[in-house]
Amino acid sequence: MGAASGFTVDVSSGGFCAELMRVFPKGTAVKGSLLVDGQEFPFSGRVAWAKQGDFRLNMRGRMGVTFTDAPEELRRTFGVGPGGTPLPAPGPFPHGRG
């Protein structure tokens, strides 16, 4: 399907929502990387849901991606330790969650 870049919103230890001009169908396997505070984290995942945008109006679509493989450091960054145990909040969340 080729390379795609977009914006991520609502990132968590389990996955994220991405806004793209072209979204992939539900069930599509994806690989990529997330850039968090200048550090790049590779991941593998699967599209859990997708909503098409409108090219005529230059509106991006959205898709939810569930991680199938992500580094432990990425999971810790978003508040989950080994085995999915929540970690204490470090204070204000600087990663643009929303």
mmCIF file of C-alpha atoms in Angstrom:
data_model
loop_
_atom_site.group_PDB
_atom_site.id
_atom_site.type_symbol
_atom_site.label_atom_id
_atom_site.label_comp_id
_atom_site.label_asym_id
_atom_site.label_seq_id
_atom_site.Cartn_x
_atom_site.Cartn_y
_atom_site.Cartn_z
ATOM 1 C CA MET A 1 0.000 0.000 0.000
ATOM 2 C CA GLY A 2 2.977 2.317 0.213
ATOM 3 C CA ALA A 3 4.104 4.895 2.711
ATOM 4 C CA ALA A 4 1.716 7.280 4.430
ATOM 5 C CA SER A 5 2.248 10.042 6.913
ATOM 6 C CA GLY A 6 -0.303 11.714 9.104
ATOM 7 C CA PHE A 7 -1.127 13.030 12.512
ATOM 8 C CA THR A 8 -1.678 10.858 15.553
ATOM 9 C CA VAL A 9 -4.242 11.655 18.203
ATOM 10 C CA ASP A 10 -5.244 9.847 21.364
ATOM 11 C CA VAL A 11 -2.078 7.731 21.612
ATOM 12 C CA SER A 12 -2.050 5.132 24.379
ATOM 13 C CA SER A 13 -0.087 2.030 25.278
ATOM 14 C CA GLY A 14 -2.494 -0.059 23.197
ATOM 15 C CA GLY A 15 -2.535 1.954 19.983
ATOM 16 C CA PHE A 16 -3.555 5.261 18.478
ATOM 17 C CA CYS A 17 -5.878 7.112 16.156
ATOM 18 C CA ALA A 18 -4.328 8.531 12.978
ATOM 19 C CA GLU A 19 -5.625 11.275 10.700
ATOM 20 C CA LEU A 20 -4.610 10.657 7.071
ATOM 21 C CA MET A 21 -5.769 11.643 3.607
ATOM 22 C CA ARG A 22 -6.057 7.934 2.768
ATOM 23 C CA VAL A 23 -7.008 5.439 5.455
ATOM 24 C CA PHE A 24 -6.506 1.689 5.202
ATOM 25 C CA PRO A 25 -9.309 -0.898 5.495
ATOM 26 C CA LYS A 26 -10.122 -2.531 8.823
ATOM 27 C CA GLY A 27 -7.831 -5.521 9.440
ATOM 28 C CA THR A 28 -4.891 -4.168 7.403
ATOM 29 C CA ALA A 29 -1.478 -4.907 8.967
ATOM 30 C CA VAL A 30 0.627 -1.753 9.295
ATOM 31 C CA LYS A 31 4.216 -0.954 10.286
ATOM 32 C CA GLY A 32 5.653 2.433 11.037
ATOM 33 C CA SER A 33 7.109 4.658 13.683
ATOM 34 C CA LEU A 34 5.858 7.277 16.096
ATOM 35 C CA LEU A 35 7.916 10.371 16.846
ATOM 36 C CA VAL A 36 7.564 11.310 20.536
ATOM 37 C CA ASP A 37 9.578 14.192 21.965
ATOM 38 C CA GLY A 38 12.222 13.793 19.242
ATOM 39 C CA GLN A 39 12.575 10.026 19.728
ATOM 40 C CA GLU A 40 11.365 7.574 17.077
ATOM 41 C CA PHE A 41 9.591 4.372 18.154
ATOM 42 C CA PRO A 42 8.979 1.603 15.586
ATOM 43 C CA PHE A 43 5.736 -0.367 15.833
ATOM 44 C CA SER A 44 3.620 -2.998 14.108
ATOM 45 C CA GLY A 45 -0.143 -2.939 14.325
ATOM 46 C CA ARG A 46 -3.493 -3.695 12.761
ATOM 47 C CA VAL A 47 -6.248 -1.291 11.693
ATOM 48 C CA ALA A 48 -9.119 -1.757 14.162
ATOM 49 C CA TRP A 49 -11.522 0.705 12.502
ATOM 50 C CA ALA A 50 -11.476 3.277 9.697
ATOM 51 C CA LYS A 51 -13.526 6.288 8.612
ATOM 52 C CA GLN A 52 -12.901 7.728 5.143
ATOM 53 C CA GLY A 53 -12.310 11.449 4.688
ATOM 54 C CA ASP A 54 -13.455 13.569 1.750
ATOM 55 C CA PHE A 55 -10.767 14.363 -0.827
ATOM 56 C CA ARG A 56 -13.017 16.968 -2.500
ATOM 57 C CA LEU A 57 -13.110 18.976 0.731
ATOM 58 C CA ASN A 58 -9.493 18.201 1.684
ATOM 59 C CA MET A 59 -10.730 16.462 4.847
ATOM 60 C CA ARG A 60 -8.569 13.733 6.339
ATOM 61 C CA GLY A 61 -9.995 10.378 7.350
ATOM 62 C CA ARG A 62 -9.308 8.626 10.638
ATOM 63 C CA MET A 63 -8.301 5.111 11.554
ATOM 64 C CA GLY A 64 -7.638 3.352 14.826
ATOM 65 C CA VAL A 65 -4.513 1.204 15.016
ATOM 66 C CA THR A 66 -3.988 -1.445 17.688
ATOM 67 C CA PHE A 67 -0.351 -2.242 18.437
ATOM 68 C CA THR A 68 0.676 -5.851 17.788
ATOM 69 C CA ASP A 69 4.324 -5.094 18.568
ATOM 70 C CA ALA A 70 5.694 -1.944 20.187
ATOM 71 C CA PRO A 71 8.819 -1.257 22.280
ATOM 72 C CA GLU A 72 8.462 -1.387 26.049
ATOM 73 C CA GLU A 73 9.841 2.162 26.222
ATOM 74 C CA LEU A 74 6.897 3.410 24.141
ATOM 75 C CA ARG A 75 4.461 1.674 26.482
ATOM 76 C CA ARG A 76 6.209 3.236 29.501
ATOM 77 C CA THR A 77 6.062 6.647 27.831
ATOM 78 C CA PHE A 78 2.289 6.312 27.739
ATOM 79 C CA GLY A 79 1.948 5.047 31.294
ATOM 80 C CA VAL A 80 1.984 1.252 31.133
ATOM 81 C CA GLY A 81 4.659 -1.002 32.537
ATOM 82 C CA PRO A 82 5.412 -4.682 31.912
ATOM 83 C CA GLY A 83 2.305 -6.823 31.706
ATOM 84 C CA GLY A 84 0.052 -3.794 31.151
ATOM 85 C CA THR A 85 0.341 -2.502 34.725
ATOM 86 C CA PRO A 86 -0.501 1.246 34.882
ATOM 87 C CA LEU A 87 2.369 3.438 36.055
ATOM 88 C CA PRO A 88 1.905 6.516 38.261
ATOM 89 C CA ALA A 89 1.291 9.681 36.285
ATOM 90 C CA PRO A 90 4.487 11.769 35.974
ATOM 91 C CA GLY A 91 2.602 15.062 35.987
ATOM 92 C CA PRO A 92 1.214 17.053 33.045
ATOM 93 C CA PHE A 93 1.088 14.873 29.943
ATOM 94 C CA PRO A 94 3.367 16.518 27.342
ATOM 95 C CA HIS A 95 2.594 14.257 24.369
ATOM 96 C CA GLY A 96 -0.401 15.966 22.811
ATOM 97 C CA ARG A 97 -3.034 13.527 23.964
ATOM 98 C CA GLY A 98 -6.484 14.458 22.976
#
